[in-house]
């Protein structure tokens, strides 16, 4: 068990240590050259506390030279170089000015490193709290009540930190699939998401001293799913709990799929599609297709499409128009239910209570 030890080490790290508070996100692999620009641009070695040298033009052209890198025609030490923009004068967007790196526009620092073959890899180094403020609006509607947004902020912080510890010694902690959230989020930065992040600054959920795997989803339909049944993650704090979202009309859905739709998606006529098995929370784990063939529930959902088959908690009916799926909830169902968090917040519950409801046994800790 390496992770609890890693967390203890991080807890012992001095306050303000970048070891805890920054995330490294791989944003792009490019060819052998790339441009980085920004107001007050400076460059230095890949370290939080390094001295950075201003680049007067505000523009850098980075070229791969064998195993080393050249910045504006001058070779630099080592196989990576870090860029940072000047401090922003905009009080609405504190921190540094945004950087343009390749096709991306990001906050925080950008590291360019020699990657395999003759390519370059771009890594965005961003304070965890800024990252959360940026992505929270993509993860939950900003119109949700403040206590629900705070619960989501803690879940997202915990999730990111857990990923960071898993990949602690790697060059980056999160892959590029998260990038799209970052972009969507930066454009959607909102005072309400910033307030939820600030109010819970440094707070994470732990179990036996390690950050939990804080999965979340849009709505569970009335009862959350076990971590094992939803995601093959058998964890004590991911167990089914009742949820008030089941009473909301928003958690009900229907989808009608013609025989042709089904055949195209499954590559099988599936003339006798039937539910064959369910989990204890009623979610479908297996369907039969009618000729002896069968399919896993998760695979069925992937093939029919996550937006058509919003969850695996559905009833199935054969009609003249094809198959009618009548379902509850949206998403895999494990961990925090966002619509349930909204319903609990509307009833006056605060974010700590919401978190302990959806992650039973997990403890809220102040990490920094
Ligand atoms: Zn729910």
GROMACS .gro file of C-alpha atoms and ligand atoms in nm:
model
  369
    1UNK     CA    1   0.000   0.000   0.000
    2UNK     CA    2   0.199   0.298  -0.123
    3UNK     CA    3  -0.068   0.561  -0.133
    4UNK     CA    4  -0.127   0.615   0.241
    5UNK     CA    5   0.249   0.659   0.285
    6UNK     CA    6   0.257   0.904  -0.002
    7UNK     CA    7  -0.022   1.105   0.156
    8UNK     CA    8   0.151   1.112   0.494
    9UNK     CA    9   0.462   1.247   0.324
   10UNK     CA   10   0.253   1.511   0.153
   11UNK     CA   11   0.085   1.602   0.480
   12UNK     CA   12   0.429   1.654   0.629
   13UNK     CA   13   0.540   1.870   0.340
   14UNK     CA   14   0.571   2.235   0.439
   15UNK     CA   15   0.266   2.450   0.375
   16UNK     CA   16   0.272   2.603   0.032
   17UNK     CA   17   0.477   2.316  -0.104
   18UNK     CA   18   0.407   2.288  -0.473
   19UNK     CA   19   0.421   1.910  -0.425
   20UNK     CA   20   0.061   1.917  -0.308
   21UNK     CA   21  -0.084   2.220  -0.468
   22UNK     CA   22  -0.011   2.191  -0.837
   23UNK     CA   23  -0.132   1.953  -1.103
   24UNK     CA   24   0.059   1.860  -1.417
   25UNK     CA   25  -0.172   1.803  -1.713
   26UNK     CA   26  -0.047   1.672  -2.046
   27UNK     CA   27  -0.209   1.898  -2.301
   28UNK     CA   28  -0.055   1.824  -2.636
   29UNK     CA   29   0.211   1.632  -2.826
   30UNK     CA   30   0.349   1.834  -3.115
   31UNK     CA   31   0.609   1.794  -3.386
   32UNK     CA   32   0.969   1.905  -3.339
   33UNK     CA   33   0.885   2.272  -3.283
   34UNK     CA   34   0.620   2.476  -3.104
   35UNK     CA   35   0.551   2.839  -3.014
   36UNK     CA   36   0.472   2.972  -2.666
   37UNK     CA   37   0.366   3.332  -2.608
   38UNK     CA   38   0.217   3.552  -2.338
   39UNK     CA   39   0.240   3.891  -2.166
   40UNK     CA   40   0.554   3.913  -1.952
   41UNK     CA   41   0.679   3.576  -2.079
   42UNK     CA   42   0.979   3.426  -1.897
   43UNK     CA   43   1.152   3.087  -1.908
   44UNK     CA   44   1.353   2.870  -1.672
   45UNK     CA   45   1.412   2.514  -1.555
   46UNK     CA   46   1.114   2.288  -1.475
   47UNK     CA   47   1.086   2.373  -1.107
   48UNK     CA   48   0.832   2.576  -0.911
   49UNK     CA   49   1.092   2.791  -0.736
   50UNK     CA   50   1.342   2.836  -1.019
   51UNK     CA   51   1.462   3.176  -1.138
   52UNK     CA   52   1.292   3.270  -1.462
   53UNK     CA   53   1.456   3.484  -1.731
   54UNK     CA   54   1.233   3.734  -1.914
   55UNK     CA   55   1.188   3.695  -2.290
   56UNK     CA   56   1.151   4.055  -2.409
   57UNK     CA   57   0.951   3.976  -2.724
   58UNK     CA   58   0.694   3.775  -2.527
   59UNK     CA   59   0.734   3.500  -2.787
   60UNK     CA   60   0.934   3.180  -2.781
   61UNK     CA   61   1.001   2.934  -3.060
   62UNK     CA   62   1.107   2.600  -2.913
   63UNK     CA   63   1.289   2.354  -3.137
   64UNK     CA   64   1.402   2.001  -3.068
   65UNK     CA   65   1.779   1.957  -3.120
   66UNK     CA   66   1.857   1.588  -3.065
   67UNK     CA   67   1.784   1.521  -2.697
   68UNK     CA   68   1.799   1.892  -2.614
   69UNK     CA   69   1.589   2.199  -2.679
   70UNK     CA   70   1.657   2.536  -2.836
   71UNK     CA   71   1.460   2.847  -2.735
   72UNK     CA   72   1.471   3.130  -2.989
   73UNK     CA   73   1.790   2.982  -3.131
   74UNK     CA   74   1.974   2.926  -2.799
   75UNK     CA   75   2.032   2.579  -2.651
   76UNK     CA   76   1.896   2.534  -2.295
   77UNK     CA   77   2.018   2.306  -2.016
   78UNK     CA   78   1.844   1.969  -1.983
   79UNK     CA   79   1.563   1.824  -2.191
   80UNK     CA   80   1.282   2.053  -2.077
   81UNK     CA   81   1.202   2.421  -2.034
   82UNK     CA   82   0.928   2.589  -1.834
   83UNK     CA   83   0.742   2.907  -1.932
   84UNK     CA   84   0.553   3.147  -1.713
   85UNK     CA   85   0.363   3.465  -1.800
   86UNK     CA   86   0.371   3.787  -1.600
   87UNK     CA   87   0.134   3.863  -1.312
   88UNK     CA   88  -0.210   3.973  -1.425
   89UNK     CA   89  -0.333   4.325  -1.342
   90UNK     CA   90  -0.692   4.207  -1.387
   91UNK     CA   91  -0.845   4.179  -1.039
   92UNK     CA   92  -1.123   3.957  -1.178
   93UNK     CA   93  -0.862   3.701  -1.290
   94UNK     CA   94  -0.584   3.696  -1.031
   95UNK     CA   95  -0.265   3.498  -1.090
   96UNK     CA   96  -0.060   3.503  -1.406
   97UNK     CA   97  -0.163   3.610  -1.754
   98UNK     CA   98  -0.277   3.326  -1.982
   99UNK     CA   99  -0.018   3.154  -2.199
  100UNK     CA  100  -0.068   3.046  -2.557
  101UNK     CA  101   0.114   2.719  -2.615
  102UNK     CA  102   0.069   2.550  -2.951
  103UNK     CA  103  -0.307   2.547  -3.007
  104UNK     CA  104  -0.391   2.580  -2.638
  105UNK     CA  105  -0.459   2.882  -2.419
  106UNK     CA  106  -0.401   2.803  -2.052
  107UNK     CA  107  -0.344   2.950  -1.707
  108UNK     CA  108  -0.044   2.852  -1.497
  109UNK     CA  109   0.296   2.744  -1.636
  110UNK     CA  110   0.372   2.542  -1.948
  111UNK     CA  111   0.656   2.291  -1.962
  112UNK     CA  112   0.788   2.188  -2.301
  113UNK     CA  113   0.987   1.867  -2.292
  114UNK     CA  114   1.164   1.645  -2.541
  115UNK     CA  115   0.933   1.352  -2.600
  116UNK     CA  116   0.981   1.023  -2.779
  117UNK     CA  117   1.126   1.026  -3.130
  118UNK     CA  118   1.157   1.385  -3.245
  119UNK     CA  119   0.847   1.532  -3.084
  120UNK     CA  120   0.773   1.775  -2.802
  121UNK     CA  121   0.526   1.734  -2.521
  122UNK     CA  122   0.341   2.025  -2.359
  123UNK     CA  123   0.249   2.000  -1.991
  124UNK     CA  124   0.034   2.259  -1.816
  125UNK     CA  125   0.137   2.309  -1.453
  126UNK     CA  126  -0.159   2.468  -1.279
  127UNK     CA  127  -0.240   2.532  -0.914
  128UNK     CA  128  -0.496   2.271  -0.806
  129UNK     CA  129  -0.736   2.537  -0.677
  130UNK     CA  130  -0.729   2.729  -1.009
  131UNK     CA  131  -0.783   2.406  -1.197
  132UNK     CA  132  -1.088   2.330  -0.982
  133UNK     CA  133  -1.237   2.677  -1.031
  134UNK     CA  134  -1.193   2.628  -1.405
  135UNK     CA  135  -1.345   2.280  -1.432
  136UNK     CA  136  -1.622   2.301  -1.174
  137UNK     CA  137  -1.855   2.475  -1.419
  138UNK     CA  138  -1.814   2.188  -1.666
  139UNK     CA  139  -1.883   1.931  -1.398
  140UNK     CA  140  -2.198   2.075  -1.238
  141UNK     CA  141  -2.446   2.346  -1.347
  142UNK     CA  142  -2.333   2.673  -1.184
  143UNK     CA  143  -2.699   2.745  -1.102
  144UNK     CA  144  -2.698   2.463  -0.844
  145UNK     CA  145  -2.713   2.571  -0.477
  146UNK     CA  146  -2.388   2.674  -0.308
  147UNK     CA  147  -2.371   2.369  -0.077
  148UNK     CA  148  -2.404   2.132  -0.375
  149UNK     CA  149  -2.126   2.322  -0.559
  150UNK     CA  150  -1.905   2.297  -0.250
  151UNK     CA  151  -1.966   1.921  -0.226
  152UNK     CA  152  -1.874   1.890  -0.594
  153UNK     CA  153  -1.561   2.103  -0.540
  154UNK     CA  154  -1.440   1.868  -0.264
  155UNK     CA  155  -1.518   1.559  -0.475
  156UNK     CA  156  -1.334   1.704  -0.778
  157UNK     CA  157  -1.034   1.812  -0.565
  158UNK     CA  158  -1.015   1.466  -0.407
  159UNK     CA  159  -1.045   1.295  -0.744
  160UNK     CA  160  -0.766   1.507  -0.895
  161UNK     CA  161  -0.538   1.460  -0.594
  162UNK     CA  162  -0.592   1.084  -0.598
  163UNK     CA  163  -0.496   1.078  -0.967
  164UNK     CA  164  -0.189   1.287  -0.883
  165UNK     CA  165  -0.075   1.044  -0.612
  166UNK     CA  166  -0.129   0.751  -0.849
  167UNK     CA  167   0.100   0.919  -1.103
  168UNK     CA  168   0.320   1.100  -0.854
  169UNK     CA  169   0.660   1.036  -1.009
  170UNK     CA  170   0.540   1.067  -1.370
  171UNK     CA  171   0.599   1.372  -1.586
  172UNK     CA  172   0.228   1.448  -1.568
  173UNK     CA  173  -0.068   1.346  -1.351
  174UNK     CA  174  -0.369   1.378  -1.576
  175UNK     CA  175  -0.398   1.296  -1.944
  176UNK     CA  176  -0.538   1.498  -2.225
  177UNK     CA  177  -0.896   1.380  -2.185
  178UNK     CA  178  -0.913   1.620  -1.892
  179UNK     CA  179  -0.790   1.894  -2.119
  180UNK     CA  180  -1.129   1.943  -2.275
  181UNK     CA  181  -1.273   2.004  -1.931
  182UNK     CA  182  -1.001   2.261  -1.869
  183UNK     CA  183  -1.081   2.450  -2.188
  184UNK     CA  184  -1.456   2.429  -2.139
  185UNK     CA  185  -1.404   2.532  -1.782
  186UNK     CA  186  -1.177   2.831  -1.839
  187UNK     CA  187  -1.440   2.978  -2.067
  188UNK     CA  188  -1.703   2.903  -1.807
  189UNK     CA  189  -1.522   3.041  -1.501
  190UNK     CA  190  -1.789   3.188  -1.280
  191UNK     CA  191  -1.790   3.371  -0.945
  192UNK     CA  192  -2.012   3.092  -0.803
  193UNK     CA  193  -1.765   2.814  -0.888
  194UNK     CA  194  -1.474   3.024  -0.755
  195UNK     CA  195  -1.666   3.083  -0.430
  196UNK     CA  196  -1.734   2.707  -0.385
  197UNK     CA  197  -1.367   2.625  -0.444
  198UNK     CA  198  -1.243   2.901  -0.210
  199UNK     CA  199  -1.486   2.800   0.068
  200UNK     CA  200  -1.350   2.443   0.067
  201UNK     CA  201  -0.985   2.526  -0.011
  202UNK     CA  202  -0.751   2.235   0.071
  203UNK     CA  203  -1.032   2.003   0.187
  204UNK     CA  204  -1.022   1.643   0.065
  205UNK     CA  205  -1.202   1.320   0.147
  206UNK     CA  206  -0.986   1.042   0.285
  207UNK     CA  207  -1.021   0.681   0.385
  208UNK     CA  208  -0.742   0.527   0.593
  209UNK     CA  209  -0.536   0.842   0.532
  210UNK     CA  210  -0.544   0.821   0.152
  211UNK     CA  211  -0.761   1.036  -0.073
  212UNK     CA  212  -1.065   0.837  -0.182
  213UNK     CA  213  -1.161   0.759  -0.542
  214UNK     CA  214  -1.431   1.025  -0.544
  215UNK     CA  215  -1.645   0.919  -0.838
  216UNK     CA  216  -1.955   1.124  -0.917
  217UNK     CA  217  -2.236   1.121  -1.171
  218UNK     CA  218  -2.534   1.334  -1.281
  219UNK     CA  219  -2.820   1.141  -1.121
  220UNK     CA  220  -2.865   0.795  -0.975
  221UNK     CA  221  -3.244   0.771  -1.011
  222UNK     CA  222  -3.314   0.700  -0.642
  223UNK     CA  223  -3.036   0.471  -0.520
  224UNK     CA  224  -2.663   0.492  -0.592
  225UNK     CA  225  -2.472   0.191  -0.726
  226UNK     CA  226  -2.187   0.005  -0.556
  227UNK     CA  227  -1.839   0.089  -0.680
  228UNK     CA  228  -1.791  -0.270  -0.782
  229UNK     CA  229  -2.109  -0.301  -0.988
  230UNK     CA  230  -2.063   0.040  -1.154
  231UNK     CA  231  -1.688   0.050  -1.213
  232UNK     CA  232  -1.530  -0.272  -1.081
  233UNK     CA  233  -1.396  -0.067  -0.789
  234UNK     CA  234  -1.481  -0.253  -0.470
  235UNK     CA  235  -1.435   0.025  -0.214
  236UNK     CA  236  -1.604   0.053   0.128
  237UNK     CA  237  -1.712   0.415   0.075
  238UNK     CA  238  -1.874   0.340  -0.262
  239UNK     CA  239  -2.180   0.147  -0.149
  240UNK     CA  240  -2.544   0.195  -0.244
  241UNK     CA  241  -2.732   0.469  -0.056
  242UNK     CA  242  -3.083   0.610  -0.100
  243UNK     CA  243  -3.106   0.939  -0.284
  244UNK     CA  244  -3.378   1.206  -0.313
  245UNK     CA  245  -3.309   1.258  -0.686
  246UNK     CA  246  -3.549   0.971  -0.766
  247UNK     CA  247  -3.843   1.204  -0.700
  248UNK     CA  248  -3.725   1.459  -0.957
  249UNK     CA  249  -3.881   1.443  -1.304
  250UNK     CA  250  -3.533   1.521  -1.445
  251UNK     CA  251  -3.409   1.178  -1.341
  252UNK     CA  252  -3.667   0.994  -1.559
  253UNK     CA  253  -3.604   0.924  -1.923
  254UNK     CA  254  -3.732   0.717  -2.212
  255UNK     CA  255  -3.565   0.618  -2.536
  256UNK     CA  256  -3.735   0.450  -2.830
  257UNK     CA  257  -3.506   0.261  -3.064
  258UNK     CA  258  -3.628   0.105  -3.387
  259UNK     CA  259  -3.512  -0.238  -3.495
  260UNK     CA  260  -3.288  -0.063  -3.747
  261UNK     CA  261  -3.132   0.157  -3.473
  262UNK     CA  262  -3.064  -0.148  -3.259
  263UNK     CA  263  -2.922  -0.349  -3.547
  264UNK     CA  264  -2.692  -0.065  -3.654
  265UNK     CA  265  -2.563  -0.003  -3.301
  266UNK     CA  266  -2.521  -0.364  -3.189
  267UNK     CA  267  -2.436  -0.515  -3.530
  268UNK     CA  268  -2.686  -0.782  -3.441
  269UNK     CA  269  -3.059  -0.802  -3.524
  270UNK     CA  270  -3.136  -0.852  -3.150
  271UNK     CA  271  -3.493  -0.953  -3.234
  272UNK     CA  272  -3.548  -1.095  -2.887
  273UNK     CA  273  -3.371  -0.831  -2.674
  274UNK     CA  274  -3.448  -0.903  -2.307
  275UNK     CA  275  -3.305  -0.815  -1.967
  276UNK     CA  276  -3.134  -1.124  -1.824
  277UNK     CA  277  -2.979  -1.000  -1.498
  278UNK     CA  278  -2.969  -0.698  -1.269
  279UNK     CA  279  -2.760  -0.572  -0.977
  280UNK     CA  280  -2.911  -0.535  -0.629
  281UNK     CA  281  -2.998  -0.174  -0.718
  282UNK     CA  282  -3.192  -0.283  -1.028
  283UNK     CA  283  -2.930  -0.186  -1.287
  284UNK     CA  284  -2.907  -0.416  -1.587
  285UNK     CA  285  -2.591  -0.628  -1.598
  286UNK     CA  286  -2.680  -0.857  -1.889
  287UNK     CA  287  -2.922  -0.872  -2.181
  288UNK     CA  288  -2.998  -1.160  -2.414
  289UNK     CA  289  -3.025  -1.085  -2.784
  290UNK     CA  290  -3.266  -1.363  -2.882
  291UNK     CA  291  -3.053  -1.624  -3.059
  292UNK     CA  292  -2.860  -1.748  -2.758
  293UNK     CA  293  -2.622  -1.451  -2.772
  294UNK     CA  294  -2.598  -1.213  -2.479
  295UNK     CA  295  -2.426  -0.886  -2.393
  296UNK     CA  296  -2.291  -0.714  -2.084
  297UNK     CA  297  -2.498  -0.413  -1.964
  298UNK     CA  298  -2.200  -0.176  -1.976
  299UNK     CA  299  -2.124  -0.281  -2.333
  300UNK     CA  300  -2.490  -0.239  -2.432
  301UNK     CA  301  -2.485   0.117  -2.297
  302UNK     CA  302  -2.160   0.201  -2.474
  303UNK     CA  303  -2.289   0.063  -2.806
  304UNK     CA  304  -2.634   0.225  -2.790
  305UNK     CA  305  -2.474   0.552  -2.674
  306UNK     CA  306  -2.442   0.710  -2.328
  307UNK     CA  307  -2.686   0.990  -2.413
  308UNK     CA  308  -2.952   0.754  -2.555
  309UNK     CA  309  -2.925   0.494  -2.279
  310UNK     CA  310  -2.866   0.739  -1.995
  311UNK     CA  311  -2.825   0.469  -1.730
  312UNK     CA  312  -2.851   0.094  -1.678
  313UNK     CA  313  -3.154   0.128  -1.448
  314UNK     CA  314  -3.420   0.073  -1.714
  315UNK     CA  315  -3.723  -0.138  -1.806
  316UNK     CA  316  -3.751  -0.265  -2.158
  317UNK     CA  317  -4.069  -0.305  -2.359
  318UNK     CA  318  -4.125  -0.430  -2.712
  319UNK     CA  319  -4.377  -0.214  -2.907
  320UNK     CA  320  -4.482  -0.161  -3.271
  321UNK     CA  321  -4.222   0.117  -3.301
  322UNK     CA  322  -3.938  -0.096  -3.168
  323UNK     CA  323  -3.791  -0.115  -2.818
  324UNK     CA  324  -3.890   0.137  -2.555
  325UNK     CA  325  -3.641   0.188  -2.270
  326UNK     CA  326  -3.791   0.355  -1.961
  327UNK     CA  327  -3.516   0.453  -1.722
  328UNK     CA  328  -3.409   0.633  -1.409
  329UNK     CA  329  -3.092   0.836  -1.357
  330UNK     CA  330  -2.805   0.953  -1.575
  331UNK     CA  331  -2.456   0.810  -1.543
  332UNK     CA  332  -2.282   0.513  -1.378
  333UNK     CA  333  -2.446   0.579  -1.041
  334UNK     CA  334  -2.142   0.544  -0.810
  335UNK     CA  335  -2.044   0.802  -0.548
  336UNK     CA  336  -2.183   1.156  -0.537
  337UNK     CA  337  -2.516   1.203  -0.717
  338UNK     CA  338  -2.523   1.562  -0.841
  339UNK     CA  339  -2.902   1.600  -0.865
  340UNK     CA  340  -2.930   1.433  -0.526
  341UNK     CA  341  -2.675   1.681  -0.387
  342UNK     CA  342  -2.892   1.962  -0.526
  343UNK     CA  343  -3.205   1.815  -0.365
  344UNK     CA  344  -3.028   1.777  -0.028
  345UNK     CA  345  -2.887   2.133  -0.048
  346UNK     CA  346  -3.237   2.264  -0.129
  347UNK     CA  347  -3.354   2.096   0.193
  348UNK     CA  348  -3.091   2.288   0.389
  349UNK     CA  349  -2.824   2.020   0.421
  350UNK     CA  350  -2.467   2.148   0.412
  351UNK     CA  351  -2.188   2.014   0.196
  352UNK     CA  352  -2.024   1.806   0.472
  353UNK     CA  353  -2.351   1.618   0.527
  354UNK     CA  354  -2.396   1.572   0.152
  355UNK     CA  355  -2.046   1.424   0.119
  356UNK     CA  356  -2.084   1.187   0.412
  357UNK     CA  357  -2.417   1.070   0.268
  358UNK     CA  358  -2.268   0.971  -0.069
  359UNK     CA  359  -1.924   0.855   0.053
  360UNK     CA  360  -2.014   0.676   0.379
  361UNK     CA  361  -1.715   0.627   0.607
  362UNK     CA  362  -1.491   0.877   0.426
  363UNK     CA  363  -1.344   1.158   0.635
  364UNK     CA  364  -1.315   1.523   0.538
  365UNK     CA  365  -0.963   1.650   0.603
  366UNK     CA  366  -0.792   1.984   0.564
  367UNK     CA  367  -0.483   1.903   0.358
  368UNK     CA  368  -0.350   2.260   0.331
  369LIG    ZN1  369  -2.945   1.041  -0.694
   0.00000   0.00000   0.00000
